[in-house]
Amino acid sequence: MPSSKSSEFEPHTSDQTLFQRDLSQKQNNISSKIKETNSIPASSETMLGNYQKQELIEEDNLKEMGYKNTPNVKSQGLNTKDAWNITLLVILYLLQGIPIGLAFGSIPFLLKSKLTYGELGIFSLASYPYSLKLLWSPIVDATFSKKIGRRKSWIIPIQLFMGVVFFWLGNNIDDMLTRRAPNVYVLTIIFFSLIFFSATQDVAVDGWALTLLSKDNLSYASTAQTIGINTGYFLSFTVFLAFNSEDFSNKYFRSEPSEYGILSLKDYLIFWSFMYFVITAYLIFWQSEENVQSHEDEMGVKSTYQTIWNICKMPHMRKFIAVLLVSKIGFIANEAVTALKLLEKGFSKEDLALSVMIDFPFQIIFGYYAAKWSSGPQPLKPWLYAFYGRLLFAVVGMLVVISFPVDGVVSTSYFVLIITTTVLSSFASTVQFVSISAFFTTIADPVIGGTYMTLLATFSNFGGTWPRFFVLEAVDKFTDATCSVKNNLGEVIDCASEHGKNICTELNGQCNINQDGYYVVSVVTVVLGTLLLFTFIRPQIKVLQQLSPSKWSLKNVSRHSD
C-alpha cells in the first residue's frame, strides 16, 4: 500500500453515501407502485400521479425485505425489443449519473484546495434538488406534448440543455477552477441547475420504464437504474479522479512522468456533452413512445399536491416527519467532515478511492442481512440499535483524525483502521436505511402507496441533506488559526481559511491551529444527537412502530384534521 502524502484534493464521500441511499430508496418505493397498479380498484387509481412511479425491484428481493402482497413480476425471458429498451434505460440513467458524480464527488475534491469548509457548504446546496424532486414531479407528470410523447417531452429538451451546458462548462471550467479564489456562487448555480434537470429527467425516465418494457420484464427496470446511475456516478467520481491524478497516471500509464493526469476535466465534460447530443438525436429520430392512456391522466396537479398535504396532516405523521428530519444530526459532522479532515492531514486521494471500493461490496452484503433483521414485527428495532452504533462511530471518527501520523506517512495498520471504521460505520448506516425502508412499506396506504413512499423518502433524504450546509459553515466559524508570521502591516494573519493558509505559506510562515472547528462541531452534534435520541427520537419511534397500519391510512385524515 502506498504511503500517503499531503494532497490538495478533498473528498465529499458523505454525499456519495447520501446518493446511494437515495438510489436504493427509490428502488424500494416501486414496490408500493406495483401493489397499487395490480391490486387496487380502478377508481382508486385516479389518486395516483406518475411521480409515484419509481423503479421496479425483483419480487425475491421484496420478499427478503419483508414486503407483502407483491404480485408476480418475474420475467419470462427477454425478447430483442425489451433487451434493447433495457439498454436504452441503462444509457439514460448513466447520463443522469454523470452530473451527479461531478457535483457530489469530483468538484468538491477539486475545489477544496481553494475553498473553505463554509464555501464547500454553499456548494453542497447544489445537491438539494435530488432529494426534493417530489416537489415538482407532479408537474412533470401532468405537462407534456402528445405529439412528442409523455416522457420524451421532458427527456429530449433536458438532455439538449445538459449537452449545451456541459460543452460550455468544458470550455470554461479550467478558468473557473484555476482562479486563486473560484466563484463558489457561480459554480453552485451551475451545478444546482444540472442536478435539478438531472432529477427532473429521473422522474420522466422512471415513468417511461414502466411502459417501455413489457409486463413480464418490468423487474429489469430497477436493474437498469442501478447499473446506469451507479456507473455514471463512479465514472464521474472515482474513475475520473483517478485518471485526472498525475500520480496515478504516471504510475500506471506512463513511462515518462508528467505533471498532468491523462484525463482533464475539460475533455471529460466535452466528451459527455457530445454523448448527450448523440443519445438525444437517437430519441428524436429513431425511438418512438407509445402514448399509453391511463387513470393517471385524470389526476390533476392540484389533486396530487392535495394528496401529499393530506398525508402530512395526520398527527402521528407529523411526529414521524420530525423524527426523520432530526435523526441524522448526531453523526452528520462525522459523515460530512471526517474524511475531509483526514485528507487535509495528508491521507491521499488514491487511498481514499481504495477505501471506497473496498466498502462498496460490504454495503451490498450488509443490505441483504439488514433486510432479514428488519422483517419482524418491530422493523425499527434494528434502526435504533444502528443509531447507537452511528453515534459511537462519530466519536471513533474523531479519534481516528486525532491519531493521524504526525509525519503524514500512513502505515498499513492505520490504513486498516480507517477501512475497518469505514466498513462498520457503513454497516450501521445500511441497517438504518433498510430498517426505515421496511417500516415505510409497512405503513404506506396501498391506495396511494407510491405517494406515501416517495413522500417519506423525501423527508428521510432531506434529513441528511439540510444539516450539511450548517455543519460545514460551523467548522469554519469555530476554527481559530493564526500564522506564525505577521503581514507587512504587522497584523496577525488569520489562516483558518484556505486563502489565509496560502498567504501564510507565501510569507514562509506556519499556520498554527489554536482551535479546530471540526472537533467542536463533532462534539456538539454528537451530544445534540444523543439528547435527541433519548428525549425525543426513541420514545416516538417506540410508539409509532406499535401503531396499526390502518392508523396510517389516508381515510383517517378527516377525523384527525385540525
XYZ file of C-alpha atoms in Angstrom:
562
model
C 0.000 0.000 0.000
C 1.484 3.372 -0.952
C 2.271 5.849 1.737
C 0.039 8.831 1.932
C 1.332 12.287 1.401
C -0.169 15.707 1.540
C -2.793 16.137 -1.135
C -4.705 19.137 -2.342
C -7.742 17.054 -3.161
C -10.560 16.615 -0.665
C -13.478 14.199 -0.906
C -17.168 14.605 -0.495
C -17.752 10.995 0.427
C -20.752 11.763 2.623
C -22.639 12.910 -0.461
C -21.769 9.604 -2.090
C -23.470 7.797 0.794
C -26.439 10.114 0.545
C -26.750 9.466 -3.181
C -26.517 5.697 -2.764
C -29.167 5.789 -0.050
C -31.478 7.831 -2.270
C -30.874 5.448 -5.163
C -31.749 2.424 -3.040
C -34.721 4.227 -1.500
C -36.155 4.799 -4.979
C -35.849 1.079 -5.722
C -37.865 0.248 -2.610
C -40.566 2.797 -3.417
C -41.615 0.985 -6.580
C -42.832 -1.996 -4.585
C -45.785 0.059 -3.437
C -46.446 1.168 -7.015
C -46.577 -2.472 -8.108
C -49.131 -3.193 -5.407
C -51.213 -0.186 -6.412
C -51.402 -0.937 -10.108
C -52.177 -4.617 -9.635
C -54.362 -4.877 -6.544
C -56.486 -1.748 -6.111
C -59.775 -0.836 -7.764
C -59.620 1.234 -10.918
C -61.489 4.040 -9.179
C -58.693 4.312 -6.646
C -56.053 4.534 -9.335
C -57.225 8.021 -10.184
C -55.478 9.107 -6.985
C -52.123 8.148 -8.435
C -49.659 10.551 -10.031
C -46.885 9.419 -12.293
C -44.343 10.847 -9.908
C -45.200 7.827 -7.768
C -43.708 5.509 -10.398
C -40.295 4.526 -9.100
C -38.021 1.722 -10.261
C -39.119 -1.899 -10.017
C -37.365 -4.297 -7.733
C -37.409 -8.057 -8.157
C -40.060 -9.964 -6.234
C -37.498 -12.135 -4.486
C -35.752 -9.061 -3.100
C -39.056 -7.685 -1.871
C -39.797 -10.923 -0.050
C -36.385 -10.874 1.582
C -37.135 -7.388 2.902
C -40.460 -8.485 4.331
C -42.713 -6.874 1.733
C -46.148 -8.435 1.418
C -48.839 -8.765 -1.228
C -46.364 -8.279 -4.035
C -47.596 -9.589 -7.375
C -45.636 -11.929 -9.513
C -43.395 -9.741 -11.646
C -40.796 -12.342 -12.540
C -39.590 -12.187 -16.081
C -40.450 -14.929 -18.563
C -37.405 -14.126 -20.673
C -36.065 -11.195 -22.643
C -37.081 -10.597 -26.225
C -34.993 -8.481 -28.578
C -37.145 -5.386 -28.133
C -37.005 -5.497 -24.344
C -33.271 -6.196 -24.385
C -32.673 -3.045 -26.420
C -35.068 -0.980 -24.305
C -33.258 -2.090 -21.162
C -30.005 -0.990 -22.790
C -31.598 2.371 -23.585
C -32.716 2.756 -19.970
C -29.205 1.974 -18.743
C -27.813 4.673 -21.045
C -30.400 7.253 -19.950
C -29.743 6.520 -16.281
C -25.992 6.638 -16.906
C -26.355 10.126 -18.375
C -28.152 11.136 -15.168
C -25.312 9.763 -13.069
C -22.608 11.793 -14.846
C -23.506 15.254 -13.401
C -24.412 13.674 -10.058
C -20.942 12.166 -9.707
C -19.362 15.509 -10.553
C -21.464 17.583 -8.158
C -21.482 15.073 -5.287
C -17.867 13.989 -5.613
C -15.261 15.287 -8.053
C -15.893 19.033 -7.998
C -15.697 19.311 -4.181
C -12.422 17.358 -4.456
C -11.020 19.845 -6.920
C -12.344 22.898 -5.089
C -11.203 22.145 -1.547
C -7.644 23.354 -2.027
C -9.017 26.852 -2.683
C -12.253 26.982 -0.699
C -13.118 26.935 2.977
C -15.435 24.406 4.561
C -18.082 27.105 4.671
C -17.748 27.717 0.951
C -17.994 23.971 0.354
C -21.156 24.138 2.430
C -22.534 26.658 -0.044
C -21.626 24.360 -2.925
C -23.365 21.459 -1.156
C -26.649 23.287 -1.784
C -26.292 22.151 -5.403
C -27.247 18.629 -4.308
C -30.631 19.664 -2.841
C -32.781 19.075 -5.967
C -32.013 15.360 -5.986
C -33.609 14.967 -2.544
C -36.537 17.293 -3.217
C -37.739 16.323 -6.694
C -41.094 15.239 -5.265
C -41.952 18.952 -5.029
C -42.182 19.373 -8.812
C -42.563 15.802 -10.069
C -46.388 16.095 -10.270
C -45.872 18.888 -12.811
C -43.615 16.612 -14.871
C -46.388 14.031 -14.898
C -49.186 16.408 -15.857
C -47.465 18.553 -18.515
C -46.389 17.056 -21.845
C -46.880 17.131 -25.613
C -48.892 14.239 -27.024
C -47.136 14.703 -30.344
C -43.664 14.254 -28.841
C -44.586 11.765 -26.137
C -45.298 11.914 -22.421
C -41.717 11.185 -21.313
C -39.781 12.381 -24.347
C -41.390 15.812 -23.900
C -39.120 16.201 -20.877
C -36.146 13.970 -21.639
C -35.282 15.482 -25.038
C -35.108 19.181 -24.017
C -33.386 18.327 -20.745
C -30.654 16.345 -22.467
C -30.165 19.086 -25.060
C -29.797 21.571 -22.214
C -27.330 19.295 -20.413
C -25.310 18.856 -23.587
C -25.076 22.614 -24.152
C -24.123 23.315 -20.528
C -21.521 20.527 -20.492
C -19.962 21.869 -23.703
C -19.880 25.430 -22.368
C -18.604 24.271 -18.996
C -15.896 22.174 -20.610
C -14.547 25.233 -22.395
C -14.640 27.403 -19.267
C -14.098 25.082 -16.301
C -10.308 25.353 -16.257
C -10.506 29.123 -15.945
C -13.166 28.837 -13.238
C -11.233 26.345 -11.104
C -7.694 27.662 -11.553
C -8.515 31.094 -10.192
C -6.980 31.868 -6.840
C -10.475 32.274 -5.397
C -13.071 30.423 -7.522
C -16.534 31.971 -7.525
C -18.377 29.385 -5.453
C -21.748 31.059 -6.052
C -21.490 30.773 -9.836
C -20.369 27.158 -9.565
C -23.200 26.379 -7.153
C -25.804 27.867 -9.501
C -24.405 25.925 -12.465
C -24.361 22.572 -10.697
C -27.649 23.240 -8.920
C -29.170 23.629 -12.385
C -27.522 20.442 -13.640
C -28.754 18.424 -10.655
C -32.221 19.982 -10.904
C -32.598 18.917 -14.539
C -30.998 15.538 -13.875
C -33.519 14.944 -11.073
C -36.346 16.061 -13.358
C -35.197 13.664 -16.064
C -35.090 10.951 -13.417
C -38.822 11.422 -12.832
C -39.542 11.114 -16.562
C -37.305 8.079 -17.111
C -38.800 6.334 -14.070
C -42.247 6.654 -15.608
C -41.126 5.690 -19.095
C -39.531 2.491 -17.784
C -42.961 1.163 -16.814
C -44.309 1.486 -20.368
C -41.085 0.915 -22.290
C -40.752 -2.674 -21.052
C -43.232 -5.499 -21.424
C -45.158 -6.568 -18.344
C -43.134 -9.764 -17.902
C -39.846 -7.838 -17.820
C -40.766 -4.823 -15.710
C -38.498 -6.083 -12.939
C -35.478 -5.240 -15.116
C -36.190 -1.522 -14.692
C -34.509 -1.478 -11.280
C -31.530 -3.355 -12.710
C -31.160 -0.775 -15.481
C -31.467 2.069 -12.992
C -28.932 0.601 -10.577
C -26.371 -0.187 -13.276
C -26.874 3.096 -15.130
C -26.766 5.674 -12.358
C -24.083 3.871 -10.357
C -21.912 3.549 -13.462
C -22.332 7.219 -14.340
C -21.683 8.252 -10.765
C -18.471 6.268 -10.390
C -17.235 7.299 -13.837
C -17.536 10.936 -12.788
C -16.197 10.410 -9.292
C -13.775 7.557 -8.651
C -12.705 6.811 -12.239
C -12.371 10.441 -13.326
C -10.366 11.451 -10.252
C -8.026 8.507 -10.722
C -7.255 9.342 -14.360
C -7.140 13.049 -13.541
C -4.408 12.370 -10.973
C -0.875 12.849 -12.246
C 0.432 10.365 -9.646
C -1.974 7.631 -10.762
C -1.359 8.353 -14.452
C 2.420 8.382 -14.086
C 2.472 5.192 -12.026
C 0.250 3.024 -14.213
C 0.132 4.518 -17.727
C 3.325 6.469 -18.470
C 6.937 5.603 -18.997
C 7.878 9.282 -18.685
C 6.271 11.204 -15.793
C 4.159 14.298 -16.432
C 2.679 16.946 -14.162
C -0.827 16.350 -15.549
C -3.260 13.461 -15.444
C -4.193 11.653 -18.650
C -7.785 12.930 -18.476
C -8.601 16.604 -17.948
C -11.933 17.864 -16.673
C -12.334 19.872 -19.887
C -12.013 16.790 -22.110
C -14.286 14.781 -19.834
C -17.074 17.372 -19.939
C -16.868 17.892 -23.710
C -16.948 14.137 -24.344
C -20.161 13.768 -22.351
C -21.701 16.828 -23.993
C -21.435 15.026 -27.336
C -22.864 11.875 -25.786
C -25.907 13.864 -24.638
C -26.384 15.144 -28.192
C -25.953 11.682 -29.754
C -28.461 9.980 -27.445
C -30.916 12.858 -27.828
C -30.695 12.581 -31.623
C -31.472 8.888 -31.349
C -34.537 9.624 -29.190
C -35.784 12.233 -31.664
C -35.345 10.285 -34.901
C -35.425 6.583 -34.017
C -37.060 5.967 -30.646
C -40.848 6.070 -30.578
C -43.014 6.385 -27.494
C -46.474 4.972 -27.103
C -48.997 7.369 -25.626
C -50.462 4.975 -23.088
C -53.775 6.195 -21.718
C -54.286 5.541 -18.016
C -56.208 6.716 -14.998
C -53.206 8.898 -14.149
C -54.241 11.255 -16.938
C -57.296 12.137 -14.851
C -55.096 13.251 -11.975
C -54.514 16.988 -11.796
C -51.512 18.735 -10.291
C -53.675 20.344 -7.617
C -55.173 16.996 -6.599
C -51.723 15.463 -6.393
C -50.425 18.146 -4.062
C -53.623 17.897 -2.010
C -52.961 14.187 -1.518
C -49.448 14.940 -0.287
C -50.774 17.567 2.116
C -53.444 15.190 3.437
C -50.771 12.647 4.335
C -48.766 15.257 6.218
C -51.816 16.391 8.207
C -52.023 13.221 10.298
C -50.719 13.963 13.839
C -48.573 10.836 14.089
C -47.224 11.505 10.589
C -46.122 14.963 11.716
C -44.212 13.382 14.598
C -42.628 10.824 12.300
C -41.588 13.525 9.834
C -39.993 15.441 12.713
C -38.035 12.304 13.643
C -36.843 11.882 10.048
C -35.688 15.496 9.835
C -33.570 15.458 13.022
C -32.442 11.835 13.274
C -29.142 12.320 11.396
C -27.882 15.379 13.264
C -25.822 13.302 15.711
C -23.477 11.857 13.090
C -23.703 14.405 10.281
C -20.366 16.018 11.201
C -18.628 12.646 11.051
C -20.078 11.827 7.645
C -19.615 15.292 6.149
C -16.224 16.344 7.519
C -14.158 13.453 8.926
C -12.883 12.252 5.539
C -12.112 15.853 4.591
C -10.005 16.280 7.721
C -8.114 13.073 7.024
C -7.133 14.263 3.566
C -6.301 17.675 4.951
C -3.843 15.960 7.275
C -2.250 14.003 4.430
C -4.417 10.993 3.587
C -4.089 10.584 -0.177
C -6.991 10.520 -2.599
C -5.697 7.231 -4.033
C -6.068 5.567 -0.628
C -9.467 7.189 -0.228
C -10.634 5.776 -3.561
C -9.382 2.352 -2.498
C -11.303 2.553 0.778
C -14.483 3.454 -1.123
C -14.025 0.489 -3.465
C -13.481 -1.881 -0.537
C -16.521 -0.550 1.308
C -18.972 -0.783 -1.610
C -19.395 -4.607 -1.751
C -19.784 -4.686 2.017
C -22.761 -2.341 1.708
C -24.465 -4.828 -0.617
C -23.814 -7.735 1.764
C -24.962 -5.730 4.776
C -28.123 -4.723 2.952
C -29.065 -8.376 2.465
C -28.783 -9.252 6.154
C -30.257 -5.967 7.341
C -33.351 -6.744 5.275
C -33.806 -10.013 7.163
C -33.386 -8.323 10.547
C -35.964 -5.684 9.645
C -38.695 -8.087 8.553
C -40.079 -8.779 12.037
C -42.949 -7.138 13.935
C -40.649 -4.320 15.119
C -38.826 -3.153 11.974
C -37.444 -0.060 13.709
C -35.705 -2.001 16.485
C -32.589 -2.568 14.302
C -32.827 1.116 13.335
C -32.459 2.152 16.973
C -29.547 -0.231 17.564
C -27.803 1.112 14.468
C -28.420 4.656 15.729
C -26.292 3.861 18.793
C -23.623 2.488 16.505
C -23.507 5.567 14.291
C -23.156 7.818 17.327
C -20.316 5.602 18.547
C -18.529 5.749 15.203
C -18.911 9.523 15.148
C -16.751 9.538 18.285
C -14.389 6.948 16.800
C -14.039 9.153 13.720
C -12.729 11.999 15.850
C -10.218 9.647 17.492
C -9.043 8.429 14.079
C -8.387 12.019 12.983
C -6.600 12.840 16.238
C -4.353 9.788 15.858
C -3.286 10.603 12.293
C 0.519 10.104 11.999
C 2.410 13.320 12.662
C 4.854 12.643 9.828
C 1.955 12.196 7.376
C 3.057 8.667 6.413
C 0.118 6.283 6.588
C 1.150 2.861 7.833
C -0.626 -0.339 6.868
C -2.100 -0.660 10.364
C -3.529 2.864 10.249
C -4.980 2.249 6.800
C -6.612 -0.954 8.078
C -8.039 1.078 10.981
C -9.626 3.518 8.538
C -11.033 0.700 6.408
C -12.451 -1.026 9.490
C -14.157 2.084 10.840
C -15.463 2.934 7.368
C -16.961 -0.519 6.861
C -18.501 -0.697 10.352
C -19.942 2.795 10.047
C -21.331 1.807 6.646
C -22.855 -1.280 8.242
C -24.730 0.810 10.821
C -25.871 3.229 8.129
C -27.127 0.404 5.910
C -29.045 -1.217 8.767
C -30.767 2.087 9.498
C -31.655 2.631 5.870
C -33.074 -0.844 5.256
C -34.960 -0.805 8.549
C -36.625 2.542 7.899
C -37.438 1.464 4.328
C -39.155 -1.669 5.615
C -41.181 0.474 8.003
C -42.167 2.806 5.161
C -43.528 -0.174 3.262
C -45.438 -1.395 6.305
C -47.268 1.873 6.945
C -47.834 3.042 3.354
C -51.523 3.192 2.426
C -51.762 0.780 -0.563
C -54.314 3.029 -2.286
C -51.691 5.782 -2.598
C -48.600 3.758 -1.782
C -46.356 5.447 -4.332
C -47.163 8.912 -2.995
C -46.724 7.724 0.557
C -43.360 6.062 -0.043
C -41.955 8.906 -2.109
C -43.041 11.484 0.465
C -41.411 9.599 3.335
C -38.269 9.011 1.267
C -38.102 12.739 0.553
C -38.173 13.658 4.237
C -35.705 10.898 5.091
C -33.239 12.041 2.430
C -33.662 15.697 3.298
C -32.934 14.878 6.942
C -29.414 14.013 5.844
C -29.094 16.938 3.440
C -30.160 20.096 5.245
C -27.664 19.903 8.188
C -24.599 19.660 5.919
C -24.537 23.316 4.990
C -24.689 24.399 8.631
C -22.107 21.845 9.763
C -19.569 22.896 7.131
C -20.180 26.560 7.933
C -19.758 25.891 11.654
C -16.412 24.147 11.162
C -15.033 27.384 9.732
C -16.687 29.587 12.351
C -15.239 27.622 15.266
C -11.748 27.242 13.821
C -9.123 29.589 15.260
C -5.822 29.526 13.377
C -3.081 32.156 13.096
C 0.074 32.398 11.039
C 3.453 32.290 12.808
C 4.489 35.489 10.981
C 2.666 38.793 10.529
C 1.925 40.607 7.288
C 3.696 43.729 6.035
C 1.466 45.910 8.224
C 2.366 43.962 11.331
C -1.084 42.418 11.562
C -1.815 38.875 12.675
C -2.839 36.693 9.741
C -5.913 34.511 10.190
C -5.154 31.266 8.366
C -8.323 29.332 9.157
C -9.374 29.695 5.523
C -7.549 28.255 2.519
C -6.843 31.798 1.336
C -5.235 32.629 4.682
C -3.172 29.453 4.574
C -1.866 30.367 1.133
C -0.855 33.850 2.290
C 0.888 32.365 5.325
C 2.774 29.911 3.125
C 3.861 32.696 0.746
C 5.347 34.536 3.737
C 7.214 31.360 4.744
C 5.118 31.117 7.879
C 3.445 28.190 9.588
C -0.278 28.046 10.256
C -0.879 27.236 13.925
C -4.328 25.868 14.721
C -5.367 27.072 18.166
C -8.829 25.517 17.926
C -10.035 23.108 15.258
C -13.699 23.681 14.495
C -14.054 20.070 13.378
C -13.717 18.793 16.925
C -16.033 21.459 18.326
C -18.766 20.747 15.797
C -18.331 16.976 16.100
C -18.724 17.059 19.881
C -21.729 19.392 19.697
C -23.535 17.279 17.094
C -22.868 14.007 18.940
C -24.132 15.481 22.220
C -27.161 17.010 20.500
C -27.872 13.759 18.672
C -27.650 11.788 21.918
C -30.047 14.157 23.680
C -32.486 13.986 20.773
C -32.250 10.196 20.760
C -33.206 9.694 24.393
C -35.632 12.594 24.833
C -37.497 12.568 21.517
C -36.482 10.063 18.844
C -36.517 6.795 20.795
C -39.784 7.499 22.663
C -41.519 8.481 19.426
C -40.163 5.502 17.486
C -41.353 3.029 20.127
C -44.861 4.494 19.972
C -45.058 4.898 16.195
C -43.944 1.372 15.325
C -46.682 -0.051 17.565
C -49.443 1.702 15.635
C -51.619 -0.447 13.428
C -51.070 0.080 9.670
C -54.705 1.179 9.480
C -53.822 4.180 11.653
C -51.598 5.444 8.835
C -54.347 5.154 6.224
C -55.366 8.304 4.386
C -59.006 7.654 5.278
C -58.160 8.768 8.827
C -57.218 12.278 7.704
C -60.718 13.696 8.053
C -61.106 12.552 11.622
C -57.624 13.800 12.579
C -57.699 17.096 10.690
C -57.486 20.291 12.653
